[in-house]
PDB file of C-alpha atoms in Angstrom:
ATOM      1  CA  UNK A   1       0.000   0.000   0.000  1.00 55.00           C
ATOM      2  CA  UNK A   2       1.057   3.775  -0.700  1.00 73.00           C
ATOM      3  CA  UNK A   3       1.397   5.725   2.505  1.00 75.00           C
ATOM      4  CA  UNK A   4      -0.826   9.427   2.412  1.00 78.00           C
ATOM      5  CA  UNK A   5       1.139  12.757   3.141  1.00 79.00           C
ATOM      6  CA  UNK A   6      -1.128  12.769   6.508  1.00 83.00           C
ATOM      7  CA  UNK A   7       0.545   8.922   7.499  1.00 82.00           C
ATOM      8  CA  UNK A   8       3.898  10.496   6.154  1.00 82.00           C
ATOM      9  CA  UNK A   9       3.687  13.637   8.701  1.00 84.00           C
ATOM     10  CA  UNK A  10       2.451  10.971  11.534  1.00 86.00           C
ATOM     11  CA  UNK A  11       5.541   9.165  11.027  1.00 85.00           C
ATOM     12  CA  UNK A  12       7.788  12.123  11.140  1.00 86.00           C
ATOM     13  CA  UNK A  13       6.080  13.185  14.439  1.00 87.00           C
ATOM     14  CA  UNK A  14       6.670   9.836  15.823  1.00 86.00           C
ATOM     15  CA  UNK A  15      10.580   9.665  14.759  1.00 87.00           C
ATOM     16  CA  UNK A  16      10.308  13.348  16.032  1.00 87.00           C
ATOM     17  CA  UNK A  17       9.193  11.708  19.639  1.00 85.00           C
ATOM     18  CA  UNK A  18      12.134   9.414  19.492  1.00 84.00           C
ATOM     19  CA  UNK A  19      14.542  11.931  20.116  1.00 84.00           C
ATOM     20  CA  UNK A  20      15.756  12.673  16.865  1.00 86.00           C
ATOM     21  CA  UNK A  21      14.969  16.651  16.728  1.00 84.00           C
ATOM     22  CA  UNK A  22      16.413  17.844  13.088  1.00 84.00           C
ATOM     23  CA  UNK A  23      14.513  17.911  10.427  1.00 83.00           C
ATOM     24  CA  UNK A  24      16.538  16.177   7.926  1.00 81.00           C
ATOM     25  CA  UNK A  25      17.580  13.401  10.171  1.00 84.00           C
ATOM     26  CA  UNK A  26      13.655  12.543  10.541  1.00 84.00           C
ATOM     27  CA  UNK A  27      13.155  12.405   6.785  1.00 83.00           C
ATOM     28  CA  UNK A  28      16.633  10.681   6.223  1.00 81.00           C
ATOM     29  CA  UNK A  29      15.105   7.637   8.774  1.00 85.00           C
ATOM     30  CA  UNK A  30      11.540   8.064   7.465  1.00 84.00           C
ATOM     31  CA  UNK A  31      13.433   6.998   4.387  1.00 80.00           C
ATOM     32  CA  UNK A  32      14.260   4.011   5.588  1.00 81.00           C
ATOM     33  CA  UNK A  33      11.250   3.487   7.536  1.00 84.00           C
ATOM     34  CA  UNK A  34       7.878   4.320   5.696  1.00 83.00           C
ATOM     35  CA  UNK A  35       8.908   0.929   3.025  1.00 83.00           C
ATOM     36  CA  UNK A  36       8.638  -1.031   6.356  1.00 85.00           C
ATOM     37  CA  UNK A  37       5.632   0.336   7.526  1.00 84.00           C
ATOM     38  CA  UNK A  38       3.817   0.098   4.238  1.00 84.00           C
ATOM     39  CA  UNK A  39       5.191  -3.926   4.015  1.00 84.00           C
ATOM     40  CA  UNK A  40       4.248  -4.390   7.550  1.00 83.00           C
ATOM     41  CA  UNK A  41       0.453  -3.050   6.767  1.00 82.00           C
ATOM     42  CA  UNK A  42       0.227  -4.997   3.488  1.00 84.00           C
ATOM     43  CA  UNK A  43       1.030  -7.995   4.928  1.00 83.00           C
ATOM     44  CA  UNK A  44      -1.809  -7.362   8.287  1.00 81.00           C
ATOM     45  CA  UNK A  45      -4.037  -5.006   6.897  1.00 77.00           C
ATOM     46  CA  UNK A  46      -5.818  -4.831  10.417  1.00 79.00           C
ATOM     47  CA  UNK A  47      -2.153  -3.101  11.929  1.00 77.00           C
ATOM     48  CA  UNK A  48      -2.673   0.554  12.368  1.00 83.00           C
ATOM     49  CA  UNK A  49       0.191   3.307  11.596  1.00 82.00           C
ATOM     50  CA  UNK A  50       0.819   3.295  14.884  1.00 85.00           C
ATOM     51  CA  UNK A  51       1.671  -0.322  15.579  1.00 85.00           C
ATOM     52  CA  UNK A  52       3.589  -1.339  12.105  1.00 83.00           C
ATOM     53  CA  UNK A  53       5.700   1.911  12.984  1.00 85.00           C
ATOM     54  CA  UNK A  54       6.409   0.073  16.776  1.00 86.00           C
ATOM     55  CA  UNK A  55       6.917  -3.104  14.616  1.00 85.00           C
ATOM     56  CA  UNK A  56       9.292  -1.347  12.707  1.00 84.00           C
ATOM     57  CA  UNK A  57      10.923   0.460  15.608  1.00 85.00           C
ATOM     58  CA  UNK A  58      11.230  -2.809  17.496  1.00 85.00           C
ATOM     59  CA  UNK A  59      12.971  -4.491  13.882  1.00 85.00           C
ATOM     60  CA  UNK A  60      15.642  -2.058  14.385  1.00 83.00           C
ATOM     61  CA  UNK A  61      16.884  -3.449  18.225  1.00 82.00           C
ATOM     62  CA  UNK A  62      17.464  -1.940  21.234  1.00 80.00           C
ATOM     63  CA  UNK A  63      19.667   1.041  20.214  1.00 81.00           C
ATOM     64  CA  UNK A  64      16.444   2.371  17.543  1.00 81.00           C
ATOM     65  CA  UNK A  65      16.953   4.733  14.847  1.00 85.00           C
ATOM     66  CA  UNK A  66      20.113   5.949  16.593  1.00 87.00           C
ATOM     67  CA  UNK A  67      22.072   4.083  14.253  1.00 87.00           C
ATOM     68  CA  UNK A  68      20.583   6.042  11.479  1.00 84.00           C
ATOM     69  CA  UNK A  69      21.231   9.096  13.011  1.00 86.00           C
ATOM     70  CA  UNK A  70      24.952   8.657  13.610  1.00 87.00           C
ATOM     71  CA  UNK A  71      25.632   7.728  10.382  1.00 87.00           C
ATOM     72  CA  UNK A  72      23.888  10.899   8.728  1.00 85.00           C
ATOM     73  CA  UNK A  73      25.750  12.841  10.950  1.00 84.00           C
ATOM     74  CA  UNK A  74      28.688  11.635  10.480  1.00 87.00           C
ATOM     75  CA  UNK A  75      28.119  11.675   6.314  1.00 86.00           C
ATOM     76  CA  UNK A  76      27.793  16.010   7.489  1.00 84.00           C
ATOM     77  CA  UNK A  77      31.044  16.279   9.388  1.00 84.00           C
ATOM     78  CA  UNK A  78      33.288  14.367   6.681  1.00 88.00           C
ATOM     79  CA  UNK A  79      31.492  16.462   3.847  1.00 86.00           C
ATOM     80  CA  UNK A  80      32.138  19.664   6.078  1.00 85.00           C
ATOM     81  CA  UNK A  81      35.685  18.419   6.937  1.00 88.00           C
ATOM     82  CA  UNK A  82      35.686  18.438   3.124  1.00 91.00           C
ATOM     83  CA  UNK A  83      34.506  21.910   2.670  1.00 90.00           C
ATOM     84  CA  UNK A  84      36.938  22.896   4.995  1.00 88.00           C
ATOM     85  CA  UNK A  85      40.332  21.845   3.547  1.00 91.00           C
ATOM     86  CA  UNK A  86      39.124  23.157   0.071  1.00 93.00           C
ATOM     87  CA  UNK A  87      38.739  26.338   1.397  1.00 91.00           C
ATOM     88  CA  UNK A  88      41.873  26.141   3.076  1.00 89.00           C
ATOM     89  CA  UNK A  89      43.550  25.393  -0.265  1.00 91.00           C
ATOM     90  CA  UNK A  90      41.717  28.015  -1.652  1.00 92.00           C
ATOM     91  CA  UNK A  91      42.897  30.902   0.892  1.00 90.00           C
ATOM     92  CA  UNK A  92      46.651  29.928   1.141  1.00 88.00           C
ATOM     93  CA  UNK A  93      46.946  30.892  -2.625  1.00 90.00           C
ATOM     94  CA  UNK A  94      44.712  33.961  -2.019  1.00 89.00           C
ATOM     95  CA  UNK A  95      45.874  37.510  -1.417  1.00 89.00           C
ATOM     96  CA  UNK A  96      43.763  37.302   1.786  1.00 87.00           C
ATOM     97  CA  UNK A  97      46.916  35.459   3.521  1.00 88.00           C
ATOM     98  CA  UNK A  98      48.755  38.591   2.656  1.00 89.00           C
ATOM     99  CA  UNK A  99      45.805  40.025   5.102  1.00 87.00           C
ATOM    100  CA  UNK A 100      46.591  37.817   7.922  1.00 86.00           C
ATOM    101  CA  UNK A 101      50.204  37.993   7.809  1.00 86.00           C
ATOM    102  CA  UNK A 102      50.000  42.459   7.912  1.00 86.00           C
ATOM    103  CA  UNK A 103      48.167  42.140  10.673  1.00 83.00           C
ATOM    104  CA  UNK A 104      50.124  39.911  12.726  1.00 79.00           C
ATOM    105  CA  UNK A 105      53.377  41.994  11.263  1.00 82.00           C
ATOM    106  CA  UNK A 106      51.974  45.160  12.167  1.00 81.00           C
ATOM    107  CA  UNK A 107      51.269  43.921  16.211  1.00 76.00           C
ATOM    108  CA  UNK A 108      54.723  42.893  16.164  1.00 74.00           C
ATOM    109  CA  UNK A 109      56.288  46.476  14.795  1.00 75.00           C
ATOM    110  CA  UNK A 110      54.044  47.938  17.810  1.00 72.00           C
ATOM    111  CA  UNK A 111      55.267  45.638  20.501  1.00 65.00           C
ATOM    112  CA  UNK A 112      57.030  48.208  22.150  1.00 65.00           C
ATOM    113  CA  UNK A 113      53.699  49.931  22.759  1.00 64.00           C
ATOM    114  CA  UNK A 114      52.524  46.800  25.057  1.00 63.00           C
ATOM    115  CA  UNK A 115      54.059  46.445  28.778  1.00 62.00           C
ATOM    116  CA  UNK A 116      56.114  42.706  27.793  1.00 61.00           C
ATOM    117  CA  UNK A 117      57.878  41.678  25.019  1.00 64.00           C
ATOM    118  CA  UNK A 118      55.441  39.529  24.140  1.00 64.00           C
ATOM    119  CA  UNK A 119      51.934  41.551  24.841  1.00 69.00           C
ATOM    120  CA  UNK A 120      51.595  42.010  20.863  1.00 71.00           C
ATOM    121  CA  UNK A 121      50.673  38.731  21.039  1.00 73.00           C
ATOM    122  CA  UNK A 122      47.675  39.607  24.080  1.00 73.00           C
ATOM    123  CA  UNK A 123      46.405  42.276  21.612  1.00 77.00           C
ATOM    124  CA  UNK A 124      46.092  39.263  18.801  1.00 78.00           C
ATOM    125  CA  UNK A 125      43.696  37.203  21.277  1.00 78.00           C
ATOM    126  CA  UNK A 126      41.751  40.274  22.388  1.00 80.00           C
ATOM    127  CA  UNK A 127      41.603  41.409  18.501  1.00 81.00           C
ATOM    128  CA  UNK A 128      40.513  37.743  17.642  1.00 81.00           C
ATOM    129  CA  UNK A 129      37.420  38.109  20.162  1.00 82.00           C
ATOM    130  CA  UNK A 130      36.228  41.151  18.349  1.00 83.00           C
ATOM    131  CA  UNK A 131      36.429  39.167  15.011  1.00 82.00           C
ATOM    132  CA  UNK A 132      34.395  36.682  16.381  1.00 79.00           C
ATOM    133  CA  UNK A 133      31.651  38.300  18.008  1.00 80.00           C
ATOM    134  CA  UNK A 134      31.519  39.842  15.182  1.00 81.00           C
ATOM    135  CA  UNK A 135      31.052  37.086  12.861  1.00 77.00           C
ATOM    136  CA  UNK A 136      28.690  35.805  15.518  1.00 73.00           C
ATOM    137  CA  UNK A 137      26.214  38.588  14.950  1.00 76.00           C
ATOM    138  CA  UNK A 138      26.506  38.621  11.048  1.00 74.00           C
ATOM    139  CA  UNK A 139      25.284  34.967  11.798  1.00 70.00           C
ATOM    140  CA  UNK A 140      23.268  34.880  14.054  1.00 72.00           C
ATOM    141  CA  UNK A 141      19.625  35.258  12.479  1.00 69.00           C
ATOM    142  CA  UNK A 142      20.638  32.517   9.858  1.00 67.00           C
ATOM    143  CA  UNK A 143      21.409  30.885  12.421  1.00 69.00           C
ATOM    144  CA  UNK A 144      18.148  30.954  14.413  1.00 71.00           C
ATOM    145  CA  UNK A 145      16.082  30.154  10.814  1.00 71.00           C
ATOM    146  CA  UNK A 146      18.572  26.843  10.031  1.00 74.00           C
ATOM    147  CA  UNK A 147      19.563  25.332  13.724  1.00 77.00           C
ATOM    148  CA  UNK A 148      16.816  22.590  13.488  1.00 79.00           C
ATOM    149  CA  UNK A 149      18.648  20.672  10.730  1.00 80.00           C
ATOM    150  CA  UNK A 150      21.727  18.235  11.209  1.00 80.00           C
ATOM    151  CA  UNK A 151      23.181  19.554   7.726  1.00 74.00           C
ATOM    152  CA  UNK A 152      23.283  23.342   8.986  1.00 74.00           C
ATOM    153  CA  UNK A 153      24.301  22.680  13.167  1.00 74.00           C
ATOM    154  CA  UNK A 154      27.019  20.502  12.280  1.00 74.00           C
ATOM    155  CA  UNK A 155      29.011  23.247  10.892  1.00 72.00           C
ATOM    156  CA  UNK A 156      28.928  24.142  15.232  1.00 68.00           C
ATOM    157  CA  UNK A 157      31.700  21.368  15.696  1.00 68.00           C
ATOM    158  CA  UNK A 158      34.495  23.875  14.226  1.00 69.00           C
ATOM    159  CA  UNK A 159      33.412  26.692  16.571  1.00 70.00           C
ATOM    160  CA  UNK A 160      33.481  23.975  19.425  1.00 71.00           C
ATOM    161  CA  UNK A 161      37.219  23.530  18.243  1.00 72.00           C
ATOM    162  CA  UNK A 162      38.522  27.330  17.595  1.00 71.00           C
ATOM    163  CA  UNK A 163      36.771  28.260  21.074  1.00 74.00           C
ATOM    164  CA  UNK A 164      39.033  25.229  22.419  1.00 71.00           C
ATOM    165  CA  UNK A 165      42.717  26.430  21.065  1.00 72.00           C
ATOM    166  CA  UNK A 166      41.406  29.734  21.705  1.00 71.00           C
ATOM    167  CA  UNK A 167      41.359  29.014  25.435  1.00 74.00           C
ATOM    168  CA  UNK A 168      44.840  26.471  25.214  1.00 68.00           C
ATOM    169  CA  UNK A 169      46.561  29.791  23.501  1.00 68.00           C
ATOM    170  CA  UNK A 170      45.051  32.227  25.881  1.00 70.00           C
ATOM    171  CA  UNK A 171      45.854  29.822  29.131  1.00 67.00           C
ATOM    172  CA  UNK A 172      49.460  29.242  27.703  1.00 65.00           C
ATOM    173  CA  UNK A 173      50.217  32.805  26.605  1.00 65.00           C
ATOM    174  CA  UNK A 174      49.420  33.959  29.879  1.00 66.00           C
ATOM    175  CA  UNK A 175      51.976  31.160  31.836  1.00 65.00           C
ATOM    176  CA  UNK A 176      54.341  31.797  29.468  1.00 61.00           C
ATOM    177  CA  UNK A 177      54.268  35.287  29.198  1.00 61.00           C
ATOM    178  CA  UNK A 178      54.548  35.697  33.686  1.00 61.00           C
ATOM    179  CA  UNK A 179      57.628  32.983  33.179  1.00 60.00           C
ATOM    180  CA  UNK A 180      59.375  34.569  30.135  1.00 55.00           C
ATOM    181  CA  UNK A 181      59.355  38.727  31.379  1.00 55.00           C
ATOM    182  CA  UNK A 182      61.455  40.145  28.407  1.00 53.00           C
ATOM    183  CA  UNK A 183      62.333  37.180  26.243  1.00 54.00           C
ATOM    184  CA  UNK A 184      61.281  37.857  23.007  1.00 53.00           C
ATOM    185  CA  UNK A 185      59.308  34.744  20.829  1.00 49.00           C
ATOM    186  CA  UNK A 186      62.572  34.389  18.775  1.00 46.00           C
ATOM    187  CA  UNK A 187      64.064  33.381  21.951  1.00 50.00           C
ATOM    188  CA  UNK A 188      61.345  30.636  23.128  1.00 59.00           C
ATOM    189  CA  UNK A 189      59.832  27.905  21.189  1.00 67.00           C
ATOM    190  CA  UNK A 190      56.513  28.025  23.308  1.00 64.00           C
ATOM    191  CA  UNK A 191      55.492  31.280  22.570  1.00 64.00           C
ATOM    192  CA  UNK A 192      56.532  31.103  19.346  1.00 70.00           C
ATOM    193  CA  UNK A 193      53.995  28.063  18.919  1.00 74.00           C
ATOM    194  CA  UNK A 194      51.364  30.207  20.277  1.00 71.00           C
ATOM    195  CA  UNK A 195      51.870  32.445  17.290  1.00 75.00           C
ATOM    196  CA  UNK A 196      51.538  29.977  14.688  1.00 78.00           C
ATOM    197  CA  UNK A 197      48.551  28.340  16.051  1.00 78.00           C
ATOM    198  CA  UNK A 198      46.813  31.919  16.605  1.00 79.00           C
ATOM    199  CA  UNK A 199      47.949  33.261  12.951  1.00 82.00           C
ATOM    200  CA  UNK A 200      46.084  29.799  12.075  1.00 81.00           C
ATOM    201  CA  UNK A 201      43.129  30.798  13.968  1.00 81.00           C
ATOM    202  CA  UNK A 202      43.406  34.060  11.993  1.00 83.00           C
ATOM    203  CA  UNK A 203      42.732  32.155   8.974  1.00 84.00           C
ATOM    204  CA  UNK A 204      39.944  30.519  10.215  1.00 82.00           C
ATOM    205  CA  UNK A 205      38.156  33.758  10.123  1.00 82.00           C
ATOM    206  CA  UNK A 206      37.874  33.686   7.254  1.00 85.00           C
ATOM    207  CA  UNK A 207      37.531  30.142   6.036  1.00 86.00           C
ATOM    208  CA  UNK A 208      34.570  29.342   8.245  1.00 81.00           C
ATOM    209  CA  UNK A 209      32.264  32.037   6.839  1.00 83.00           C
ATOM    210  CA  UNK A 210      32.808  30.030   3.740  1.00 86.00           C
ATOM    211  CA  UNK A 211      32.273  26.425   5.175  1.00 84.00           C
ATOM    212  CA  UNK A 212      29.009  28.384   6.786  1.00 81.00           C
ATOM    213  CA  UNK A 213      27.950  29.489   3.540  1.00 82.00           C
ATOM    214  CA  UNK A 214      28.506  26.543   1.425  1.00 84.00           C
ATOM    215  CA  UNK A 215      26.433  24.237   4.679  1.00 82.00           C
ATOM    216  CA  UNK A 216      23.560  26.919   4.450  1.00 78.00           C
ATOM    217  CA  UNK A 217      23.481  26.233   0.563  1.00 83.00           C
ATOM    218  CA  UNK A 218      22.947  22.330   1.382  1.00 81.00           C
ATOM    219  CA  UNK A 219      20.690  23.049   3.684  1.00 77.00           C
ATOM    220  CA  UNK A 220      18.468  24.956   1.436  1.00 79.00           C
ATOM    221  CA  UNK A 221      18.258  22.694  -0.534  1.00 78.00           C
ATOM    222  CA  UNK A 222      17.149  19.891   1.740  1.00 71.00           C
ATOM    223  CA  UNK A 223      14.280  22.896   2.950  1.00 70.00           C
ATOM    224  CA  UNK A 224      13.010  22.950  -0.664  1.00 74.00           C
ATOM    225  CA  UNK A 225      12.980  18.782  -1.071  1.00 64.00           C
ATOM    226  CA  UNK A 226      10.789  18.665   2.048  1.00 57.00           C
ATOM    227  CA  UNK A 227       8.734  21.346   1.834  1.00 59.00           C
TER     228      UNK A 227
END
C-alpha cells in the first residue's frame, strides 16, 4: 500500500518523539522506515500506523533509529571536513593570507607599545574576540532560521574547536608570558607556537564564513525537497 502525506507527517512526528529533533535526520530515517511500515500493513491489513511503525521500531533493536542518526551525521562532518580543507587550499593561494600575515606583522612592529615583550601577542587574542563576536552577529539570524537541521548545526563542531585552542593559547600565553618577562618569541619555542597556532586561527576567520555558507546552501536545498 502507498502511505498518504497525513501517514507520512504521523511518522515524522513519531521519529520526532524518538529523540531525533532535526529535520533532515527525521526524513533521512523516514526513508528508511515508511517501506517497512507500508510492508508491515500490506502484509496485516488490520495493523494501524501506529503499531507497524512500533513493529518497525522494534525491527531495528534496542539502540532504535540511533544508528541512522549517527551515520547521517557523520556523512555532514566528513562532507564539512571536506569543505573545509578546500577552502583552506583556496585561501593559502589567495591575497587574503597577505591580510593575515599584515596584521600579525603590524602587532609585532608595535610591541614596544605593550608592557612585555610579548603583549603584541595579548592584543592578537583580544583582537581575535572582536572578530568573532563579530562574525557571531553577522550569523546569528541565519542561524536561528537553520539550527533545526543536522546539515546546517554541524558546521557548530568547528566553533566547538577554535573556542578550544582559543582558550589552550590564551591559558598558555598567559603562563608563558609571567615565566618569560622580556624574552622575546625568537628566543622561546613556546610562545613562538602560540603564534603559529593563533595566525592559524586568523585564517579561520575567514575560512569558516565560507564552510558556513557553502552548509547553508545544502541546507536549502534539503528545505526545498521537504517542503
Amino acid at each position: 500500500m502507498k502511505l498518504s502525506k497525513a501517514q507520512i507527517k504521523q511518522l515524522r512526528d513519531l521519529i520526532s518523539y524518538k529523540g531525533h529533533v532535526y529535520i533532515d535526520v527525521q526524513y533521512e530515517i523516514l526513508d528508511h522506515v515508511a517501506c517497512k511500515v507500508e510492508a508491515f500493513m500490506e502484509e496485516k491489513p488490520s495493523l494501524s500506523l501506529d503499531q507497524a511503525f512500533r513493529e518497525v521500531f522494534a525491527s531495528f533493536g534496542h539502540k532504535g533509529f540511533n544508528e541512522l542518526d549517527a551515520s547521517y551525521q557523520k556523512m555532514i562532518a566528513k562532507r564539512h571536513w571536506r569543505y573545509f580543507w578546500e577552502e583552506l587550499k583556496l585561501f593559502l593561494f589567495s591575497f587574503k593570507v597577505l591580510l593575515v600575515l599584515g596584521v600579525f606583522t603590524l602587532f609585532y612592529n608595535l610591541r614596544f607599545a605593550f608592557e612585555s615583550t610579548n603583549g603584541w601577542i595579548g592584543g592578537l587574542l583580544m583582537l581575535f574576540i572582536c572578530f568573532v563576536v563579530l562574525l557571531a552577529g553577522i550569523h546569528w539570524k541565519k542561524l536561528k532560521k537553520y539550527r533545526k537541521y543536522a546539515s546546517f548545526n554541524t558546521t557548530g563542531n568547528f566553533f566547538a574547536i577554535v573556542s578550544f585552542v582559543y582558550q589552550l593559547c590564551s591559558f598558555s600565553y598567559i603562563m608563558l608570558n609571567n615565566c618569560l618577562k622580556n624574552e622575546t618569541i625568537w628566543s622561546n619555542y613556546g610562545v613562538l607556537a602560540i603564534t603559529g597556532v593563533l595566525m592559524l586561527m586568523y585564517c579561520c576567520l575567514f575560512i569558516l564564513p565560507k564552510v558556513f555558507e557553502r552548509s547553508q546552501a545544502d541546507t536549502e536545498e534539503l528545505i526545498k525537497l521537504y517542503n
